[in-house]
mmCIF file of C-alpha atoms in Angstrom:
data_model
loop_
_atom_site.group_PDB
_atom_site.id
_atom_site.type_symbol
_atom_site.label_atom_id
_atom_site.label_comp_id
_atom_site.label_asym_id
_atom_site.label_seq_id
_atom_site.Cartn_x
_atom_site.Cartn_y
_atom_site.Cartn_z
ATOM 1 C CA MET A 26 56.998 -56.884 270.177
ATOM 2 C CA PRO A 27 54.947 -55.450 267.246
ATOM 3 C CA GLN A 28 56.665 -55.918 263.911
ATOM 4 C CA ILE A 29 58.079 -53.241 261.596
ATOM 5 C CA SER A 30 56.494 -53.181 258.124
ATOM 6 C CA GLU A 31 58.103 -55.029 255.257
ATOM 7 C CA LYS A 32 58.024 -51.758 253.334
ATOM 8 C CA GLY A 33 59.908 -50.025 256.136
ATOM 9 C CA LEU A 34 62.530 -52.726 256.269
ATOM 10 C CA LYS A 35 63.085 -52.428 252.504
ATOM 11 C CA MET A 36 63.503 -48.634 252.583
ATOM 12 C CA PRO A 37 67.125 -47.958 251.614
ATOM 13 C CA SER A 38 69.458 -45.793 253.666
ATOM 14 C CA SER A 39 70.828 -42.630 252.100
ATOM 15 C CA PRO A 40 74.286 -43.170 250.555
ATOM 16 C CA VAL A 41 74.822 -39.426 251.010
ATOM 17 C CA ARG A 42 74.034 -39.267 254.721
ATOM 18 C CA LYS A 43 74.955 -42.666 256.142
ATOM 19 C CA LEU A 44 78.559 -41.601 256.764
ATOM 20 C CA VAL A 45 77.496 -38.602 258.859
ATOM 21 C CA PRO A 46 78.269 -40.262 262.248
ATOM 22 C CA TYR A 47 81.878 -40.881 261.111
ATOM 23 C CA ALA A 48 82.170 -37.307 259.882
ATOM 24 C CA GLU A 49 80.874 -35.996 263.204
ATOM 25 C CA ALA A 50 83.404 -38.096 265.082
ATOM 26 C CA ALA A 51 86.209 -36.801 262.856
ATOM 27 C CA LYS A 52 85.125 -33.207 263.476
ATOM 28 C CA ALA A 53 85.081 -33.901 267.228
ATOM 29 C CA ARG A 54 88.768 -34.958 266.910
ATOM 30 C CA GLY A 55 89.490 -31.587 265.294
ATOM 31 C CA VAL A 56 89.718 -32.812 261.691
ATOM 32 C CA HIS A 57 88.543 -30.368 258.997
ATOM 33 C CA ILE A 58 86.333 -32.112 256.435
ATOM 34 C CA TYR A 59 85.812 -31.016 252.856
ATOM 35 C CA GLN A 60 82.243 -32.162 252.217
ATOM 36 C CA LEU A 61 81.897 -33.360 248.655
ATOM 37 C CA ASN A 62 79.108 -35.783 249.500
ATOM 38 C CA ILE A 63 75.988 -33.632 249.369
ATOM 39 C CA GLY A 64 74.494 -31.319 246.759
ATOM 40 C CA GLN A 65 74.203 -28.287 249.033
ATOM 41 C CA PRO A 66 75.427 -25.309 246.979
ATOM 42 C CA ASP A 67 77.523 -22.657 248.689
ATOM 43 C CA ILE A 68 76.146 -20.075 246.227
ATOM 44 C CA LYS A 69 74.218 -17.243 247.883
ATOM 45 C CA THR A 70 70.434 -17.401 247.706
ATOM 46 C CA PRO A 71 68.992 -14.476 245.675
ATOM 47 C CA GLU A 72 68.549 -11.516 248.002
ATOM 48 C CA GLN A 73 64.964 -10.836 246.967
ATOM 49 C CA ALA A 74 63.907 -14.321 248.086
ATOM 50 C CA ILE A 75 65.159 -13.758 251.617
ATOM 51 C CA ALA A 76 63.818 -10.185 251.682
ATOM 52 C CA ALA A 77 60.335 -11.314 250.594
ATOM 53 C CA VAL A 78 60.019 -13.434 253.732
ATOM 54 C CA LYS A 79 61.516 -10.785 256.009
ATOM 55 C CA ASN A 80 59.113 -8.156 254.676
ATOM 56 C CA THR A 81 55.963 -10.281 254.841
ATOM 57 C CA ASP A 82 53.154 -8.652 256.780
ATOM 58 C CA MET A 83 50.403 -11.039 257.907
ATOM 59 C CA ASP A 84 48.301 -11.557 261.016
ATOM 60 C CA VAL A 85 47.534 -15.242 260.432
ATOM 61 C CA LEU A 86 49.836 -17.806 258.859
ATOM 62 C CA GLU A 87 47.162 -19.610 256.852
ATOM 63 C CA TYR A 88 47.054 -22.745 254.780
ATOM 64 C CA SER A 89 47.816 -22.107 251.151
ATOM 65 C CA HIS A 90 45.805 -23.741 248.354
ATOM 66 C CA SER A 91 46.590 -27.451 248.066
ATOM 67 C CA ALA A 92 47.991 -26.839 244.582
ATOM 68 C CA GLY A 93 50.057 -23.925 245.858
ATOM 69 C CA ASN A 94 49.458 -20.181 245.888
ATOM 70 C CA GLN A 95 47.759 -18.958 242.706
ATOM 71 C CA SER A 96 50.142 -16.026 242.375
ATOM 72 C CA TYR A 97 53.138 -18.376 242.544
ATOM 73 C CA ARG A 98 51.677 -20.798 240.008
ATOM 74 C CA ASP A 99 50.833 -17.940 237.659
ATOM 75 C CA LYS A 100 54.393 -16.686 237.901
ATOM 76 C CA LEU A 101 55.795 -20.161 237.381
ATOM 77 C CA ALA A 102 53.706 -20.610 234.254
ATOM 78 C CA THR A 103 55.054 -17.335 232.875
ATOM 79 C CA TYR A 104 58.621 -18.456 233.651
ATOM 80 C CA TYR A 105 58.126 -21.834 231.937
ATOM 81 C CA ASN A 106 56.457 -20.284 228.912
ATOM 82 C CA LYS A 107 59.543 -18.169 228.305
ATOM 83 C CA ILE A 108 61.238 -21.462 227.498
ATOM 84 C CA ASP A 109 58.437 -22.657 225.217
ATOM 85 C CA MET A 110 56.518 -25.019 227.477
ATOM 86 C CA ASN A 111 53.076 -23.600 226.673
ATOM 87 C CA ILE A 112 51.443 -24.359 230.024
ATOM 88 C CA THR A 113 48.967 -22.707 232.381
ATOM 89 C CA SER A 114 48.891 -22.518 236.155
ATOM 90 C CA ASP A 115 46.384 -25.394 236.128
ATOM 91 C CA ASP A 116 49.187 -27.643 234.820
ATOM 92 C CA ILE A 117 51.230 -27.008 238.014
ATOM 93 C CA ILE A 118 50.977 -28.448 241.524
ATOM 94 C CA VAL A 119 53.397 -26.957 244.056
ATOM 95 C CA SER A 120 55.012 -29.534 246.281
ATOM 96 C CA THR A 121 57.180 -29.726 249.356
ATOM 97 C CA GLY A 122 60.401 -30.112 247.386
ATOM 98 C CA GLY A 123 60.894 -32.098 244.202
ATOM 99 C CA SER A 124 60.781 -35.214 246.393
ATOM 100 C CA GLU A 125 57.076 -34.836 247.159
ATOM 101 C CA ALA A 126 56.380 -34.102 243.493
ATOM 102 C CA LEU A 127 57.992 -37.435 242.574
ATOM 103 C CA LEU A 128 55.882 -39.223 245.189
ATOM 104 C CA PHE A 129 52.734 -37.546 243.800
ATOM 105 C CA ALA A 130 53.719 -38.594 240.278
ATOM 106 C CA MET A 131 54.417 -42.222 241.173
ATOM 107 C CA GLY A 132 51.254 -42.433 243.259
ATOM 108 C CA SER A 133 49.209 -41.016 240.409
ATOM 109 C CA ILE A 134 50.389 -43.314 237.623
ATOM 110 C CA CYS A 135 51.468 -46.536 239.308
ATOM 111 C CA ASP A 136 49.683 -49.305 241.187
ATOM 112 C CA TYR A 137 51.461 -51.677 243.592
ATOM 113 C CA GLY A 138 53.756 -53.937 241.600
ATOM 114 C CA ASP A 139 53.946 -51.671 238.553
ATOM 115 C CA GLU A 140 57.371 -50.968 237.067
ATOM 116 C CA VAL A 141 59.338 -47.842 236.207
ATOM 117 C CA ILE A 142 62.463 -48.038 234.026
ATOM 118 C CA ILE A 143 65.312 -45.767 235.167
ATOM 119 C CA PRO A 144 68.806 -45.392 233.644
ATOM 120 C CA GLU A 145 71.325 -46.046 236.437
ATOM 121 C CA PRO A 146 73.170 -44.607 238.273
ATOM 122 C CA PHE A 147 70.326 -42.342 239.376
ATOM 123 C CA TYR A 148 69.366 -40.073 242.278
ATOM 124 C CA ALA A 149 69.471 -42.442 245.210
ATOM 125 C CA ASN A 150 66.079 -41.410 246.635
ATOM 126 C CA TYR A 151 64.313 -42.782 243.539
ATOM 127 C CA ASN A 152 64.819 -46.200 245.172
ATOM 128 C CA GLY A 153 63.138 -44.894 248.348
ATOM 129 C CA PHE A 154 60.262 -43.194 246.519
ATOM 130 C CA ALA A 155 59.619 -46.394 244.563
ATOM 131 C CA THR A 156 59.668 -48.517 247.725
ATOM 132 C CA ALA A 157 57.292 -46.146 249.492
ATOM 133 C CA SER A 158 54.948 -46.250 246.503
ATOM 134 C CA GLY A 159 55.087 -50.031 246.026
ATOM 135 C CA VAL A 160 56.730 -49.575 242.639
ATOM 136 C CA THR A 161 59.431 -51.825 241.194
ATOM 137 C CA VAL A 162 62.460 -50.083 239.702
ATOM 138 C CA LYS A 163 63.735 -51.702 236.501
ATOM 139 C CA PRO A 164 67.273 -50.311 236.105
ATOM 140 C CA ILE A 165 69.030 -49.980 232.778
ATOM 141 C CA SER A 166 72.780 -49.554 233.080
ATOM 142 C CA THR A 167 74.814 -46.738 231.625
ATOM 143 C CA SER A 168 78.605 -46.626 231.360
ATOM 144 C CA ILE A 169 81.307 -44.307 232.592
ATOM 145 C CA GLU A 170 83.171 -45.044 229.355
ATOM 146 C CA ASN A 171 80.721 -42.897 227.361
ATOM 147 C CA ASN A 172 79.905 -40.364 230.112
ATOM 148 C CA PHE A 173 76.716 -42.248 231.114
ATOM 149 C CA ALA A 174 74.884 -41.473 227.842
ATOM 150 C CA LEU A 175 71.413 -42.889 227.183
ATOM 151 C CA PRO A 176 71.545 -46.645 226.522
ATOM 152 C CA ALA A 177 70.331 -48.000 223.185
ATOM 153 C CA ILE A 178 66.555 -47.936 222.839
ATOM 154 C CA SER A 179 66.689 -51.666 222.112
ATOM 155 C CA GLU A 180 67.845 -52.150 225.739
ATOM 156 C CA PHE A 181 64.759 -50.294 226.958
ATOM 157 C CA GLU A 182 62.530 -52.442 224.753
ATOM 158 C CA LYS A 183 63.872 -55.573 226.457
ATOM 159 C CA LEU A 184 62.663 -54.319 229.853
ATOM 160 C CA ILE A 185 59.147 -53.217 228.885
ATOM 161 C CA THR A 186 56.390 -55.531 230.157
ATOM 162 C CA ASP A 187 52.666 -55.191 230.773
ATOM 163 C CA LYS A 188 53.620 -53.836 234.229
ATOM 164 C CA THR A 189 55.745 -50.986 232.829
ATOM 165 C CA LYS A 190 54.098 -47.617 233.440
ATOM 166 C CA ALA A 191 56.871 -45.066 232.919
ATOM 167 C CA ILE A 192 60.454 -44.187 232.150
ATOM 168 C CA LEU A 193 62.113 -41.831 234.609
ATOM 169 C CA ILE A 194 65.117 -39.671 233.714
ATOM 170 C CA CYS A 195 67.053 -36.951 235.520
ATOM 171 C CA ASN A 196 68.175 -34.253 233.111
ATOM 172 C CA PRO A 197 70.843 -33.027 233.742
ATOM 173 C CA GLY A 198 71.658 -36.092 235.784
ATOM 174 C CA ASN A 199 72.310 -36.613 239.449
ATOM 175 C CA PRO A 200 74.823 -38.192 240.106
ATOM 176 C CA THR A 201 76.414 -38.136 236.654
ATOM 177 C CA GLY A 202 75.894 -34.579 235.395
ATOM 178 C CA TYR A 203 74.879 -36.052 232.018
ATOM 179 C CA LEU A 204 72.784 -33.763 229.820
ATOM 180 C CA TYR A 205 70.517 -35.479 227.289
ATOM 181 C CA THR A 206 70.852 -34.560 223.609
ATOM 182 C CA GLN A 207 68.077 -33.705 221.163
ATOM 183 C CA GLU A 208 68.505 -37.113 219.540
ATOM 184 C CA GLU A 209 68.176 -38.926 222.862
ATOM 185 C CA MET A 210 65.040 -36.978 223.804
ATOM 186 C CA ASP A 211 63.559 -37.722 220.367
ATOM 187 C CA GLN A 212 64.256 -41.431 220.905
ATOM 188 C CA LEU A 213 62.612 -41.427 224.332
ATOM 189 C CA THR A 214 59.637 -39.535 222.921
ATOM 190 C CA ALA A 215 59.107 -42.146 220.198
ATOM 191 C CA LEU A 216 59.523 -44.971 222.698
ATOM 192 C CA VAL A 217 56.922 -43.788 225.233
ATOM 193 C CA LYS A 218 54.432 -43.007 222.469
ATOM 194 C CA LYS A 219 54.963 -46.450 220.926
ATOM 195 C CA HIS A 220 54.330 -48.281 224.207
ATOM 196 C CA ASP A 221 51.899 -45.747 225.681
ATOM 197 C CA LEU A 222 54.042 -44.973 228.716
ATOM 198 C CA PHE A 223 54.637 -41.904 230.839
ATOM 199 C CA LEU A 224 57.939 -40.067 230.611
ATOM 200 C CA LEU A 225 58.916 -38.543 233.963
ATOM 201 C CA SER A 226 61.707 -36.001 233.805
ATOM 202 C CA ASP A 227 63.412 -34.673 236.921
ATOM 203 C CA GLU A 228 64.711 -31.284 235.789
ATOM 204 C CA VAL A 229 65.796 -29.629 239.023
ATOM 205 C CA TYR A 230 69.239 -28.814 237.523
ATOM 206 C CA ARG A 231 67.830 -27.351 234.277
ATOM 207 C CA GLU A 232 69.676 -24.038 234.546
ATOM 208 C CA PHE A 233 73.080 -25.681 234.789
ATOM 209 C CA ALA A 234 74.090 -26.683 231.229
ATOM 210 C CA TYR A 235 77.691 -26.176 230.164
ATOM 211 C CA ASP A 236 79.985 -25.811 227.154
ATOM 212 C CA GLY A 237 77.349 -24.286 224.886
ATOM 213 C CA ARG A 238 74.908 -27.131 225.461
ATOM 214 C CA LYS A 239 71.213 -26.353 225.898
ATOM 215 C CA HIS A 240 68.780 -28.131 228.158
ATOM 216 C CA LEU A 241 65.802 -29.707 226.425
ATOM 217 C CA SER A 242 62.768 -30.260 228.637
ATOM 218 C CA VAL A 243 60.293 -33.096 228.359
ATOM 219 C CA MET A 244 57.710 -30.331 228.186
ATOM 220 C CA ASN A 245 59.285 -29.090 224.962
ATOM 221 C CA MET A 246 58.721 -32.384 223.165
ATOM 222 C CA LYS A 247 55.850 -32.445 220.670
ATOM 223 C CA GLY A 248 53.121 -35.020 220.981
ATOM 224 C CA LEU A 249 53.799 -35.827 224.654
ATOM 225 C CA GLU A 250 50.935 -33.858 226.158
ATOM 226 C CA ASN A 251 49.437 -36.978 227.728
ATOM 227 C CA HIS A 252 52.758 -38.681 228.451
ATOM 228 C CA ALA A 253 55.064 -36.022 229.938
ATOM 229 C CA ILE A 254 55.430 -35.234 233.653
ATOM 230 C CA MET A 255 58.086 -32.761 234.752
ATOM 231 C CA ILE A 256 59.508 -32.461 238.251
ATOM 232 C CA ASP A 257 61.153 -29.208 239.308
ATOM 233 C CA SER A 258 62.436 -27.506 242.444
ATOM 234 C CA VAL A 259 63.882 -24.225 243.698
ATOM 235 C CA SER A 260 66.520 -26.041 245.744
ATOM 236 C CA LYS A 261 69.413 -26.019 243.295
ATOM 237 C CA LYS A 262 68.631 -23.252 240.794
ATOM 238 C CA TYR A 263 68.280 -20.596 243.494
ATOM 239 C CA SER A 264 70.419 -22.319 246.165
ATOM 240 C CA MET A 265 67.283 -22.660 248.316
ATOM 241 C CA CYS A 266 67.490 -26.279 249.476
ATOM 242 C CA GLY A 267 65.964 -25.428 252.841
ATOM 243 C CA ALA A 268 62.824 -23.885 251.316
ATOM 244 C CA ARG A 269 61.538 -27.320 250.301
ATOM 245 C CA ILE A 270 59.504 -26.040 247.401
ATOM 246 C CA GLY A 271 59.156 -27.968 244.146
ATOM 247 C CA CYS A 272 56.420 -28.707 241.651
ATOM 248 C CA MET A 273 54.898 -31.307 239.392
ATOM 249 C CA VAL A 274 53.947 -30.159 235.886
ATOM 250 C CA SER A 275 51.861 -31.978 233.299
ATOM 251 C CA LYS A 276 49.337 -31.189 230.587
ATOM 252 C CA ASN A 277 47.604 -34.489 231.241
ATOM 253 C CA LYS A 278 44.392 -33.423 233.025
ATOM 254 C CA GLU A 279 43.658 -36.854 234.498
ATOM 255 C CA VAL A 280 47.165 -37.122 235.949
ATOM 256 C CA MET A 281 46.915 -33.660 237.510
ATOM 257 C CA ALA A 282 43.434 -34.317 238.925
ATOM 258 C CA THR A 283 44.750 -37.490 240.513
ATOM 259 C CA ALA A 284 47.870 -35.801 241.863
ATOM 260 C CA MET A 285 45.630 -33.103 243.327
ATOM 261 C CA LYS A 286 44.070 -35.720 245.598
ATOM 262 C CA PHE A 287 47.512 -36.548 247.000
ATOM 263 C CA ALA A 288 48.165 -32.810 247.387
ATOM 264 C CA GLN A 289 44.923 -32.368 249.294
ATOM 265 C CA ALA A 290 45.787 -35.296 251.564
ATOM 266 C CA ARG A 291 48.918 -33.520 252.736
ATOM 267 C CA LEU A 292 46.923 -30.237 252.949
ATOM 268 C CA SER A 293 49.267 -27.617 251.442
ATOM 269 C CA PRO A 294 52.864 -26.615 250.762
ATOM 270 C CA PRO A 295 54.541 -24.202 253.237
ATOM 271 C CA THR A 296 53.452 -20.577 252.952
ATOM 272 C CA PHE A 297 56.669 -18.687 253.762
ATOM 273 C CA ALA A 298 58.708 -20.879 251.429
ATOM 274 C CA GLN A 299 56.282 -20.176 248.550
ATOM 275 C CA ILE A 300 56.677 -16.468 249.197
ATOM 276 C CA ALA A 301 60.452 -16.832 248.912
ATOM 277 C CA ALA A 302 60.168 -19.045 245.818
ATOM 278 C CA GLU A 303 57.811 -16.613 244.082
ATOM 279 C CA ALA A 304 60.232 -13.720 244.693
ATOM 280 C CA ALA A 305 63.151 -15.824 243.421
ATOM 281 C CA ILE A 306 61.566 -16.103 239.966
ATOM 282 C CA ASP A 307 62.537 -12.446 239.426
ATOM 283 C CA THR A 308 66.230 -13.391 239.676
ATOM 284 C CA LYS A 309 68.154 -11.754 236.834
ATOM 285 C CA GLN A 310 69.928 -13.841 234.196
ATOM 286 C CA GLU A 311 73.212 -12.325 235.349
ATOM 287 C CA TYR A 312 72.902 -14.359 238.542
ATOM 288 C CA PHE A 313 72.750 -17.616 236.566
ATOM 289 C CA ASP A 314 75.498 -16.507 234.178
ATOM 290 C CA ASP A 315 77.822 -15.931 237.152
ATOM 291 C CA VAL A 316 76.839 -19.229 238.805
ATOM 292 C CA ILE A 317 77.334 -21.202 235.609
ATOM 293 C CA THR A 318 80.763 -19.646 235.050
ATOM 294 C CA GLU A 319 81.697 -20.557 238.609
ATOM 295 C CA TYR A 320 80.523 -24.142 238.274
ATOM 296 C CA ILE A 321 82.354 -24.625 234.954
ATOM 297 C CA GLU A 322 85.587 -23.422 236.562
ATOM 298 C CA ARG A 323 85.042 -25.735 239.529
ATOM 299 C CA ARG A 324 84.213 -28.663 237.267
ATOM 300 C CA ASP A 325 87.318 -28.172 235.161
ATOM 301 C CA ILE A 326 89.570 -27.960 238.227
ATOM 302 C CA LEU A 327 88.006 -31.117 239.684
ATOM 303 C CA ILE A 328 88.000 -33.198 236.491
ATOM 304 C CA GLU A 329 91.548 -32.242 235.509
ATOM 305 C CA GLY A 330 92.772 -33.002 239.030
ATOM 306 C CA LEU A 331 91.026 -36.369 239.177
ATOM 307 C CA LYS A 332 92.439 -37.398 235.814
ATOM 308 C CA GLU A 333 95.961 -36.876 237.129
ATOM 309 C CA ILE A 334 95.457 -39.425 239.964
ATOM 310 C CA ASP A 335 96.730 -42.885 239.065
ATOM 311 C CA GLY A 336 93.949 -45.410 238.548
ATOM 312 C CA VAL A 337 91.089 -42.906 238.652
ATOM 313 C CA GLN A 338 88.589 -42.710 235.805
ATOM 314 C CA VAL A 339 86.053 -39.878 235.680
ATOM 315 C CA ALA A 340 83.165 -38.880 233.452
ATOM 316 C CA ASN A 341 82.994 -35.262 232.267
ATOM 317 C CA PRO A 342 79.597 -33.776 233.229
ATOM 318 C CA GLY A 343 77.732 -31.535 230.822
ATOM 319 C CA GLY A 344 75.405 -30.123 233.491
ATOM 320 C CA ALA A 345 74.372 -30.057 237.167
ATOM 321 C CA PHE A 346 77.269 -29.991 239.662
ATOM 322 C CA TYR A 347 78.229 -33.622 240.170
ATOM 323 C CA CYS A 348 80.605 -36.132 238.671
ATOM 324 C CA VAL A 349 81.085 -39.863 239.108
ATOM 325 C CA ALA A 350 84.657 -41.106 239.549
ATOM 326 C CA GLN A 351 85.839 -44.705 239.467
ATOM 327 C CA LEU A 352 88.564 -45.396 242.022
ATOM 328 C CA PRO A 353 91.261 -48.142 242.238
ATOM 329 C CA VAL A 354 89.569 -49.706 245.286
ATOM 330 C CA GLU A 355 87.195 -52.637 245.679
ATOM 331 C CA ASP A 356 84.588 -50.985 247.882
ATOM 332 C CA THR A 357 84.174 -47.214 248.176
ATOM 333 C CA ASP A 358 81.863 -47.585 251.166
ATOM 334 C CA VAL A 359 84.777 -49.008 253.098
ATOM 335 C CA PHE A 360 87.243 -46.491 251.625
ATOM 336 C CA ALA A 361 85.001 -43.464 252.332
ATOM 337 C CA GLN A 362 84.565 -44.568 255.936
ATOM 338 C CA TRP A 363 88.330 -45.190 256.256
ATOM 339 C CA MET A 364 89.065 -41.642 255.087
ATOM 340 C CA LEU A 365 86.893 -40.259 257.861
ATOM 341 C CA GLU A 366 88.116 -42.626 260.596
ATOM 342 C CA ASN A 367 91.791 -43.209 259.776
ATOM 343 C CA PHE A 368 93.166 -40.661 257.309
ATOM 344 C CA GLU A 369 94.016 -37.009 257.412
ATOM 345 C CA LEU A 370 96.451 -34.744 255.631
ATOM 346 C CA ASP A 371 97.566 -31.706 257.595
ATOM 347 C CA GLY A 372 94.503 -32.133 259.814
ATOM 348 C CA GLU A 373 92.073 -32.392 256.902
ATOM 349 C CA THR A 374 90.172 -35.118 255.091
ATOM 350 C CA ILE A 375 87.242 -35.425 252.636
ATOM 351 C CA MET A 376 83.760 -36.854 252.677
ATOM 352 C CA VAL A 377 82.362 -38.372 249.477
ATOM 353 C CA ALA A 378 79.236 -40.328 248.547
ATOM 354 C CA PRO A 379 79.847 -43.986 247.669
ATOM 355 C CA ALA A 380 78.100 -44.621 244.386
ATOM 356 C CA ALA A 381 76.639 -48.089 244.991
ATOM 357 C CA GLY A 382 73.600 -46.391 246.561
ATOM 358 C CA PHE A 383 72.922 -44.623 243.258
ATOM 359 C CA TYR A 384 72.344 -47.954 241.537
ATOM 360 C CA SER A 385 69.467 -50.405 241.823
ATOM 361 C CA THR A 386 71.426 -53.364 240.446
ATOM 362 C CA LEU A 387 73.164 -55.145 243.297
ATOM 363 C CA GLY A 388 76.952 -54.936 243.094
ATOM 364 C CA MET A 389 77.056 -52.034 240.608
ATOM 365 C CA GLY A 390 79.056 -48.914 241.400
ATOM 366 C CA LYS A 391 80.971 -50.417 244.320
ATOM 367 C CA ASN A 392 84.263 -48.878 243.097
ATOM 368 C CA GLN A 393 82.701 -45.474 242.246
ATOM 369 C CA ILE A 394 81.976 -42.290 244.165
ATOM 370 C CA ARG A 395 79.870 -39.250 243.479
ATOM 371 C CA ILE A 396 81.519 -35.874 244.046
ATOM 372 C CA ALA A 397 79.527 -32.666 244.342
ATOM 373 C CA TYR A 398 81.637 -29.681 243.303
ATOM 374 C CA VAL A 399 79.832 -27.277 245.611
ATOM 375 C CA LEU A 400 82.963 -25.938 247.294
ATOM 376 C CA GLU A 401 85.041 -22.966 246.199
ATOM 377 C CA LYS A 402 87.956 -23.629 243.880
ATOM 378 C CA GLU A 403 90.843 -23.668 246.347
ATOM 379 C CA SER A 404 88.971 -26.140 248.525
ATOM 380 C CA LEU A 405 88.422 -28.415 245.522
ATOM 381 C CA LYS A 406 92.147 -28.363 244.746
ATOM 382 C CA LYS A 407 92.918 -29.364 248.353
ATOM 383 C CA ALA A 408 90.234 -32.068 248.247
ATOM 384 C CA VAL A 409 91.726 -33.620 245.091
ATOM 385 C CA ARG A 410 95.185 -33.622 246.701
ATOM 386 C CA ILE A 411 93.779 -35.324 249.811
ATOM 387 C CA LEU A 412 92.063 -37.972 247.669
ATOM 388 C CA ASP A 413 95.321 -38.651 245.825
ATOM 389 C CA LYS A 414 97.292 -39.066 249.060
ATOM 390 C CA ALA A 415 94.506 -41.151 250.639
ATOM 391 C CA LEU A 416 94.432 -43.607 247.745
ATOM 392 C CA LYS A 417 98.199 -44.028 247.866
ATOM 393 C CA ALA A 418 98.050 -44.685 251.630
ATOM 394 C CA TYR A 419 95.032 -47.022 251.341
ATOM 395 C CA ASN A 420 96.560 -49.113 248.588
ATOM 396 C CA ALA A 421 100.084 -49.188 250.025
#
């Protein structure tokens, strides 16, 4: 029999989706599941985005430009310049989700065997993107004790070798919800300039910053014109996960020219989704104000509830819509599966994402879970109660 590739064998499974068969079996038994495992917002997509697609009049559904529709890129540039990024449409390549933008970025700056330093825990698919690109992830651990703040720069220095090409951050973070401070961004800026590295910043949760905090983009940092690469997406900000539209942004002309070759190889991003994304840019600030208020209320209900459960430790997120909780169990993969197979409270149970898959270091995060607070408030209260009862039953 022909052999599967070594690369394919090394591709990690999704920690978010691997429990789906157990959830489907539970649903088939009539169990209601509160899904806290996936970052699919329940917030309504802006009406004008849906209407733009419905009202499209065309005779031929053509390829778009490989970099994305010019009108969309122009509008994106205007949007970004309102938050002081000082870019043009030529600094933008539209991608099929933020995922493809990350693949373009890694392919453009890394050769096989090169290294990218990433604070962990991090978005689980970074491991997959790195594997697909032949890139080695060099993780640097953060701690739940200080809300997963940026590690000391001296720890980064220890990991930098002649193979290091970039540092990758997610800001605000998935799965932690951590929002980087001005001081931390200044430190990263100095570090990548000192060692002549790229700084990749995944900013798909930019709009969701809480408690008076402000998001600071890598594109706002001075002196990083040749170092900074930003990844963005419409998925979370407009609750348009199914559109699969993102973008890669950089002022580095060589990087963008290289990324364009990857964009040409996949031909073009989807036309209807770009039409929806372009219309979504006109979303009023009131929409985001309401969404942020809702997420803050959900976060507070979730965090306060988790803190009341014996043995649970939780970090307080400053952005996005996730938190990481540490549970009084040895292995949350086993516990999460047990909740779907063997536990229910009044015909209900919960589905969470075991956090080990958000780490690159083997053995890290085995007693942690990621929770996405993308359910309405009453459902979150019920979910916390179910988790409390489940832990008591599991540890009895």
